[in-house]
Structure formats: structure tokens, C-alpha cells
Short mmCIF file of C-alpha atoms and ligand atoms in Angstrom, two decimals:
data_model
loop_
_atom_site.label_atom_id
_atom_site.label_comp_id
_atom_site.label_asym_id
_atom_site.label_seq_id
_atom_site.Cartn_x
_atom_site.Cartn_y
_atom_site.Cartn_z
CA MET A 1 0.00 0.00 0.00
CA THR A 2 1.30 3.48 -0.89
CA ILE A 3 1.09 6.11 1.80
CA ARG A 4 0.60 9.69 0.64
CA LYS A 5 -1.52 11.42 3.24
CA VAL A 6 -0.86 11.20 6.99
CA GLY A 7 -3.26 12.13 9.78
CA VAL A 8 -1.96 12.94 13.26
CA LEU A 9 -4.28 13.07 16.24
CA GLY A 10 -3.10 15.45 18.93
CA ALA A 11 -0.64 18.35 18.55
CA GLY A 12 1.04 18.03 21.95
CA LEU A 13 4.75 17.38 22.40
CA MET A 14 4.63 13.97 20.65
CA GLY A 15 1.91 14.71 18.07
CA SER A 16 3.58 17.89 16.84
CA GLY A 17 6.92 16.07 16.57
CA ILE A 18 5.31 13.24 14.59
CA ALA A 19 3.56 15.72 12.28
CA GLU A 20 6.84 17.57 11.76
CA VAL A 21 8.78 14.46 10.70
CA ALA A 22 5.92 13.32 8.44
CA ALA A 23 5.75 16.72 6.66
CA LYS A 24 9.57 16.89 6.40
CA SER A 25 9.52 13.42 4.82
CA GLY A 26 7.24 14.60 2.02
CA TYR A 27 3.81 13.52 3.29
CA GLU A 28 0.76 15.73 3.16
CA THR A 29 -0.01 15.92 6.88
CA VAL A 30 -3.23 16.88 8.64
CA VAL A 31 -3.10 17.40 12.40
CA ARG A 32 -6.29 17.25 14.42
CA GLU A 33 -6.64 19.01 17.76
CA VAL A 34 -9.72 19.56 19.88
CA SER A 35 -9.58 23.37 19.66
CA ASP A 36 -8.18 25.97 17.23
CA GLU A 37 -6.03 27.33 20.02
CA LEU A 38 -4.35 23.95 20.67
CA GLY A 39 -3.91 23.49 16.91
CA ARG A 40 -2.17 26.88 16.67
CA LYS A 41 0.01 26.06 19.66
CA GLY A 42 1.06 22.77 18.02
CA LEU A 43 1.86 24.52 14.73
CA SER A 44 3.99 27.13 16.45
CA ARG A 45 5.88 24.34 18.26
CA ILE A 46 6.54 22.72 14.87
CA GLU A 47 7.63 26.05 13.36
CA GLY A 48 10.03 26.55 16.29
CA SER A 49 11.52 23.09 15.79
CA LEU A 50 11.82 23.57 12.00
CA ALA A 51 13.61 26.87 12.65
CA LYS A 52 15.99 25.09 15.04
CA ALA A 53 16.64 22.39 12.43
CA VAL A 54 17.57 25.12 9.90
CA GLU A 55 19.75 26.83 12.49
CA LYS A 56 21.51 23.49 13.23
CA LYS A 57 21.97 22.98 9.46
CA LYS A 58 19.85 19.80 9.48
CA LEU A 59 17.35 21.34 7.06
CA ALA A 60 17.61 23.82 4.15
CA PRO A 61 15.29 26.87 4.32
CA GLU A 62 13.51 25.63 1.14
CA GLU A 63 12.89 22.24 2.79
CA ARG A 64 11.47 24.00 5.84
CA ASP A 65 9.08 26.00 3.63
CA ALA A 66 8.04 22.87 1.72
CA ALA A 67 7.42 20.96 4.98
CA ARG A 68 5.38 23.85 6.39
CA GLY A 69 3.35 23.90 3.16
CA ARG A 70 2.41 20.22 3.60
CA LEU A 71 1.01 20.80 7.09
CA SER A 72 -2.51 21.75 8.02
CA THR A 73 -4.58 21.60 11.21
CA THR A 74 -8.23 20.88 11.83
CA THR A 75 -10.63 20.32 14.70
CA ASN A 76 -12.83 17.94 12.65
CA LEU A 77 -12.18 14.22 12.74
CA SER A 78 -13.87 13.99 9.33
CA ASP A 79 -10.93 15.88 7.76
CA LEU A 80 -8.84 12.75 8.43
CA ALA A 81 -11.17 10.54 6.37
CA GLY A 82 -8.94 10.48 3.28
CA CYS A 83 -5.70 9.71 5.10
CA ASP A 84 -3.77 6.52 4.28
CA ILE A 85 -2.37 6.23 7.80
CA LEU A 86 -3.32 7.79 11.14
CA VAL A 87 -0.97 8.22 14.07
CA GLU A 88 -2.80 8.94 17.30
CA ALA A 89 -0.94 10.83 20.03
CA ILE A 90 -3.76 12.12 22.25
CA ILE A 91 -3.75 11.89 26.04
CA GLU A 92 -3.25 8.44 27.56
CA ASN A 93 -6.90 7.89 28.36
CA LEU A 94 -8.06 4.51 27.08
CA ASP A 95 -11.77 5.37 27.03
CA LEU A 96 -11.16 8.59 25.09
CA LYS A 97 -8.87 6.77 22.66
CA LYS A 98 -11.44 4.03 22.09
CA GLU A 99 -14.22 6.56 21.51
CA THR A 100 -12.03 8.47 19.01
CA TYR A 101 -11.08 5.26 17.18
CA ARG A 102 -14.72 4.14 17.00
CA GLU A 103 -15.64 7.43 15.33
CA LEU A 104 -12.64 7.31 12.96
CA ASP A 105 -13.45 3.72 12.02
CA ARG A 106 -16.82 4.96 10.78
CA LEU A 107 -15.36 7.99 8.95
CA CYS A 108 -12.19 6.63 7.32
CA LYS A 109 -11.87 4.59 4.16
CA PRO A 110 -11.49 0.85 4.84
CA GLU A 111 -7.80 0.78 3.82
CA THR A 112 -6.70 3.47 6.30
CA ILE A 113 -4.18 2.06 8.76
CA PHE A 114 -4.60 3.13 12.39
CA CYS A 115 -1.55 3.52 14.64
CA SER A 116 -1.23 4.58 18.25
CA ASN A 117 1.78 6.31 19.77
CA THR A 118 0.77 5.11 23.24
CA SER A 119 3.72 4.30 25.48
CA SER A 120 2.06 1.78 27.76
CA LEU A 121 -1.61 1.16 27.00
CA THR A 122 -2.61 -2.01 25.17
CA ILE A 123 -2.87 -1.62 21.39
CA THR A 124 -5.08 -4.72 21.23
CA GLU A 125 -7.73 -3.09 23.40
CA MET A 126 -7.85 0.02 21.19
CA SER A 127 -7.99 -2.04 18.00
CA ALA A 128 -10.89 -4.06 19.41
CA ALA A 129 -12.98 -0.86 19.40
CA THR A 130 -12.76 -0.84 15.58
CA SER A 131 -13.68 -3.17 12.74
CA ARG A 132 -10.08 -3.07 11.46
CA ALA A 133 -7.97 -4.83 14.09
CA ASP A 134 -5.92 -6.32 11.23
CA ARG A 135 -5.04 -2.77 10.07
CA PHE A 136 -4.04 -1.54 13.51
CA ALA A 137 -0.52 -1.28 14.98
CA GLY A 138 1.53 0.62 17.53
CA LEU A 139 4.00 3.29 16.39
CA HIS A 140 5.86 4.53 19.43
CA PHE A 141 8.13 7.56 18.99
CA PHE A 142 10.65 9.03 21.45
CA ASN A 143 11.03 12.54 22.74
CA PRO A 144 12.29 14.76 21.10
CA VAL A 145 10.69 13.14 18.05
CA PRO A 146 12.63 15.08 15.37
CA VAL A 147 15.94 14.06 16.98
CA MET A 148 15.52 10.52 18.35
CA LYS A 149 16.13 7.86 15.70
CA LEU A 150 14.07 5.09 17.27
CA VAL A 151 10.47 4.11 16.63
CA GLU A 152 8.95 0.94 18.07
CA VAL A 153 6.61 -0.73 15.59
CA VAL A 154 4.20 -2.81 17.60
CA ARG A 155 2.29 -5.84 16.39
CA THR A 156 -0.78 -7.22 18.12
CA ILE A 157 -1.97 -10.79 17.64
CA ALA A 158 -4.50 -9.39 15.14
CA THR A 159 -2.18 -7.10 13.10
CA SER A 160 -1.83 -8.44 9.55
CA GLU A 161 1.62 -9.06 8.09
CA GLU A 162 0.90 -6.56 5.30
CA THR A 163 -0.08 -3.82 7.79
CA PHE A 164 2.97 -4.47 9.93
CA GLU A 165 5.33 -4.27 6.94
CA THR A 166 3.63 -1.09 5.63
CA VAL A 167 3.93 0.59 9.03
CA PHE A 168 7.56 -0.54 9.40
CA GLN A 169 8.37 0.90 5.94
CA PHE A 170 6.51 4.08 6.83
CA ALA A 171 8.65 4.49 9.99
CA THR A 172 11.78 3.99 7.87
CA SER A 173 10.54 6.58 5.35
CA LEU A 174 10.39 9.11 8.21
CA GLY A 175 14.17 8.78 8.58
CA LYS A 176 13.81 6.57 11.66
CA ASP A 177 15.52 3.29 12.46
CA PRO A 178 12.63 1.14 13.79
CA ILE A 179 12.57 -2.00 15.91
CA ARG A 180 9.83 -4.64 16.11
CA ALA A 181 7.97 -5.15 19.38
CA ARG A 182 5.09 -7.21 20.69
CA ASP A 183 2.02 -5.60 22.27
CA ASN A 184 3.14 -5.91 25.88
CA SER A 185 2.78 -2.89 28.16
CA GLY A 186 5.89 -0.71 27.75
CA PHE A 187 7.02 -2.62 24.63
CA VAL A 188 10.85 -2.90 24.64
CA VAL A 189 12.17 0.49 25.72
CA ASN A 190 9.80 1.52 28.51
CA ARG A 191 9.90 -2.00 29.94
CA LEU A 192 13.61 -1.41 30.57
CA LEU A 193 13.63 2.38 31.01
CA VAL A 194 10.74 2.84 33.47
CA PRO A 195 12.12 0.54 36.25
CA TYR A 196 15.49 2.33 35.85
CA LEU A 197 13.92 5.79 36.22
CA LEU A 198 11.84 4.65 39.20
CA ASP A 199 14.94 3.16 40.80
CA ALA A 200 16.73 6.50 40.46
CA VAL A 201 13.88 8.14 42.43
CA ARG A 202 14.19 5.39 45.08
CA ALA A 203 17.96 6.00 45.25
CA LEU A 204 17.28 9.69 45.87
CA GLU A 205 14.58 8.83 48.43
CA GLU A 206 17.02 6.56 50.27
CA GLY A 207 19.74 9.22 50.28
CA VAL A 208 22.18 7.19 48.19
CA GLY A 209 23.32 10.43 46.52
CA THR A 210 22.14 13.90 45.59
CA ALA A 211 20.11 14.40 42.40
CA GLU A 212 23.17 15.98 40.79
CA ASP A 213 25.44 13.09 41.75
CA ILE A 214 22.97 10.40 40.67
CA ASP A 215 22.71 12.09 37.26
CA LYS A 216 26.44 12.74 36.98
CA GLY A 217 27.08 9.09 37.83
CA MET A 218 25.04 7.83 34.88
CA GLU A 219 26.20 10.57 32.49
CA LEU A 220 29.92 10.23 33.12
CA GLY A 221 29.97 6.59 34.24
CA CYS A 222 27.76 5.14 31.53
CA GLY A 223 27.79 7.79 28.80
CA HIS A 224 24.07 8.56 29.01
CA PRO A 225 23.24 11.98 27.46
CA MET A 226 21.05 12.77 30.49
CA GLY A 227 21.04 11.27 33.98
CA PRO A 228 17.79 9.57 35.07
CA LEU A 229 16.41 12.47 37.13
CA LYS A 230 17.09 14.99 34.34
CA LEU A 231 15.42 12.57 31.95
CA LEU A 232 12.40 12.32 34.29
CA ASP A 233 12.15 16.12 34.25
CA PHE A 234 12.42 16.02 30.46
CA VAL A 235 9.76 13.33 29.90
CA GLY A 236 7.46 14.73 32.63
CA LEU A 237 7.01 13.32 36.12
CA ASP A 238 3.25 13.02 35.61
CA THR A 239 3.74 11.12 32.33
CA THR A 240 6.22 8.72 33.93
CA TYR A 241 4.00 8.25 36.99
CA TYR A 242 1.07 7.47 34.74
CA ILE A 243 3.06 5.01 32.58
CA ALA A 244 4.41 3.28 35.71
CA GLN A 245 0.89 2.86 37.10
CA ILE A 246 -0.31 1.25 33.88
CA MET A 247 2.71 -1.06 33.79
CA PHE A 248 2.32 -1.97 37.45
CA ASP A 249 -1.32 -2.73 36.81
CA GLU A 250 -0.35 -5.01 33.93
CA TYR A 251 2.60 -6.89 35.48
CA ARG A 252 1.98 -6.54 39.24
CA GLU A 253 5.73 -6.37 39.75
CA LYS A 254 7.36 -4.10 42.32
CA ARG A 255 9.90 -2.76 39.85
CA PHE A 256 7.07 -0.95 38.02
CA ALA A 257 5.48 0.50 41.20
CA PRO A 258 5.83 4.31 41.33
CA PRO A 259 7.77 5.33 44.47
CA PRO A 260 6.02 7.63 47.00
CA LEU A 261 8.37 10.56 46.24
CA LEU A 262 7.35 10.53 42.57
CA LYS A 263 3.68 10.58 43.53
CA ARG A 264 4.19 13.44 45.96
CA MET A 265 6.10 15.51 43.42
CA VAL A 266 3.30 15.03 40.89
CA LEU A 267 0.70 15.98 43.53
CA ALA A 268 2.74 19.10 44.34
CA GLY A 269 2.74 20.10 40.67
CA ARG A 270 6.49 19.54 40.24
CA LEU A 271 6.15 17.92 36.84
CA GLY A 272 9.60 18.70 35.44
CA ARG A 273 10.54 21.12 32.66
CA LYS A 274 6.96 21.73 31.59
CA SER A 275 5.98 23.17 34.98
CA GLY A 276 9.32 24.92 35.59
CA ARG A 277 10.29 22.60 38.43
CA GLY A 278 10.91 18.91 38.96
CA PHE A 279 14.10 17.49 40.42
CA TYR A 280 15.69 20.69 39.10
CA GLU A 281 14.46 24.24 38.60
CA TYR A 282 14.04 25.68 35.11
CA GLY A 283 13.89 29.43 35.53
CA GLY A 284 14.63 31.81 32.64
CA GLY A 285 14.10 29.21 29.91
CA LYS A 286 16.80 26.86 31.26
N1 3HC B 1 15.40 19.22 14.42
C1 3HC B 1 16.36 18.40 13.94
N2 3HC B 1 17.51 18.14 14.59
C2 3HC B 1 17.71 18.78 15.76
C3 3HC B 1 16.75 19.67 16.31
C4 3HC B 1 15.56 19.87 15.58
N3 3HC B 1 14.59 20.66 16.02
N4 3HC B 1 17.20 20.12 17.48
C5 3HC B 1 18.39 19.55 17.68
N5 3HC B 1 18.72 18.75 16.65
C6 3HC B 1 19.92 17.92 16.51
C7 3HC B 1 21.20 18.71 16.68
O1 3HC B 1 21.63 19.28 15.45
C8 3HC B 1 22.16 17.67 17.19
O2 3HC B 1 22.61 16.85 16.12
P1 3HC B 1 24.15 16.38 16.00
O3 3HC B 1 24.37 15.49 17.19
O4 3HC B 1 24.21 15.67 14.68
O5 3HC B 1 24.93 17.65 16.06
C9 3HC B 1 21.28 16.79 18.08
O6 3HC B 1 19.95 16.98 17.57
C10 3HC B 1 21.33 17.17 19.54
O7 3HC B 1 20.87 18.51 19.69
P2 3HC B 1 21.50 19.59 20.67
O8 3HC B 1 22.99 19.62 20.49
O9 3HC B 1 20.78 20.90 20.48
O10 3HC B 1 21.06 19.10 22.08
P3 3HC B 1 21.80 18.19 23.14
O11 3HC B 1 23.13 17.71 22.66
O12 3HC B 1 21.71 18.99 24.38
O13 3HC B 1 20.82 16.91 23.20
C11 3HC B 1 18.89 15.61 23.64
C12 3HC B 1 19.50 17.02 23.59
C13 3HC B 1 18.80 15.06 22.21
C14 3HC B 1 17.49 15.77 24.21
C15 3HC B 1 19.82 14.70 24.49
O14 3HC B 1 20.01 15.25 25.74
C16 3HC B 1 19.25 13.31 24.65
O15 3HC B 1 19.38 12.45 23.79
N6 3HC B 1 18.58 13.08 25.82
C17 3HC B 1 17.92 11.82 26.11
C18 3HC B 1 16.56 11.83 25.47
C19 3HC B 1 15.83 10.54 25.70
O16 3HC B 1 16.28 9.61 26.34
N7 3HC B 1 14.61 10.49 25.15
C20 3HC B 1 13.74 9.36 25.32
C21 3HC B 1 12.77 9.66 26.40
S1 3HC B 1 11.71 8.31 26.73
C22 3HC B 1 10.44 8.52 25.67
O17 3HC B 1 10.33 9.47 24.94
C23 3HC B 1 9.41 7.43 25.66
C24 3HC B 1 8.14 7.85 26.33
O18 3HC B 1 7.20 6.82 26.14
C25 3HC B 1 8.32 8.12 27.79
#
């Protein structure tokens, strides 16, 4: 199947990144948000990232203009009807996702492939809300989407071979280097990453080291670009807390249980970079 038109649901951090790479890769891209204001916010995030890519000499100004020209936003789900593939990156609320998929299943042409960027919810459960479970897969990107090379392409027990191969090729066409994963909560990366991040919070809780020293240990000792607590601030403490809860619910294993300190920081609104404070403070744009 040839993919020409891409629909992206949600213009948050992940959705706008996905839309940006799709438009840069030559696809006509429609982004759907629930309000004009959120759509505009997503577009300005994309424009900021495209400008940074030009500044970093990753993109020529003409390519930026062409990518911008391929992008449009809408608030109507029906504007996604003609898309060949949809990538959903709305909030991690299973009921809302299922409701959205049900509606899209009715609106879209039968060949449209549905993909979810969920990081921990079950793809199978979403696909069961549609009549196209064979044309349904997971497509999990990493933050920041324009920079990180990995995409996890996730197969459920119902995903057809043809759909899986089309989605895998699509991920490659976005300039990514995908891996294959089964539909188990957390797939490959979060299954390994989330217990590590939670353990770093436990280490801090237990006074093993300061936040700075825990991060420095992993940056200089293991060559990680960011230590675990900086990475938690980057991903969002609320997002990680939410993912951990879903994974704990699925596996019932202690290593996925969110530590009390993480919960308290989320309750106190210390969500990381996005709220200006997490394990570190981010005043003045830092
Ligand atoms: N478009 C294209 N390229 C860009 C860009 C943009 N908007 N912005 C930056 N770049 C490029 C730069 O040119 C540079 O490329 P180079 O290495 O070839 O020179 C590279 O990206 C790095 O950019 P910077 O030099 O500006 O930034 P840093 O060196 O400070 O790196 C970082 C920033 C990439 C965020 C790095 O710190 C990092 O890799 N951190 C870890 C991120 C990570 O682990 N993400 C995964 C989170 S988990 C997740 O998302 C899953 C979810 O389910 C929780």
C-alpha cells in the first residue's frame, strides 16, 4: 500500500513532533486538535523546531518552507477521512482513545491504517474498538521526536503481516531506524527504562546520593546523554508516573510500582521542565 496522506491526532509534544517528521519526509499531513487554540500552539511548536533544524543545518530553508506547506490543522475528525495512515498521540486515556477510534473507524476509508503512539496502553484493546484490528498497529516515537532515531513498531496478535510491513516501511521513510515489538505494556524500551527511572527516584529517596550526583554518575559513568532524574524532568514526572501505574497494573511487579516521592512531586505540581520545576528548577528558559 502506498502512503501519501498522513493524519496525526493530537498536537502536543509527541503529536507535533510526529507531524513535523511526516511533513519533512514529504507527506501531506493533517493534524487534528480539539480546539483551534491547541492546533495553533502545536503549529507554532513545529515552526520553532523547524527553525531550530535550519539553524543546526539539518534542514535547508527551502525544505522547511516545503514541509510547512504540507502541514494543516483541523478540529474535525472527518478531515482525516482520506488519510492513508493515522498516528494517534492524544492523552493516555483509554476510554477517550477508544471513543475516538470508534468514530474514525466509521469515517475513514477501509484501507486506512490506524496507529497509536501510546507508550504503555494495550494496542489490542484500542484495536478491538474498531472493525479493522488487522489494520491496527503501535507506532511509538521518542522525545524529542525530530531528533531521536528510534520508533517501536508494535504488532498485536491481530495485526496483519501486510499492515505491519507497511507501518515498518513508513517508519523507515520518516528517517527513523525502527525496531519490532510485541504488544506488551511498555514494549521494549519503557519496559527497561521505566524501572530504571523509578529506581533512580528510590535512590534519591534513600539518600544514596544527591540528584546531581545520581545524574552525573550515569552521564559520566555510563555515557548517558542525560542522567535519570534529568530525563524524568524532560519526559514529565506526571507522564512517567502514569506510565508506571499502567505497567504496574499489567505486570503486578514491584519494579514498576511508582515510588512515593514521585507521587508526591506530581501531587505538588512539580512535573519537570513543563511546569518549571521537577528534580531541578528551570527558571529563565533553562
Ligand atoms: N530538528 C532536527 N535536529 C535537531 C533539532 C531539531 N529541532 N534540534 C536539535 N537537533 C539535533 C542537533 O543538530 C544535534 O545533532 P548532532 O548530534 O548531529 O549535532 C542533536 O539533535 C542534539 O541537539 P542539541 O545539540 O541541540 O542538544 P543536546 O546535545 O543537548 O541533546 C537531547 C538534547 C537530544 C534531548 C539529548 O540530551 C538526549 O538524547 N537526551 C535523552 C533523550 C531521551 O532519552 N529520550 C527518550 C525519552 S523516553 C520517551 O520518549 C518514551 C516515552 O514513552 C516516555
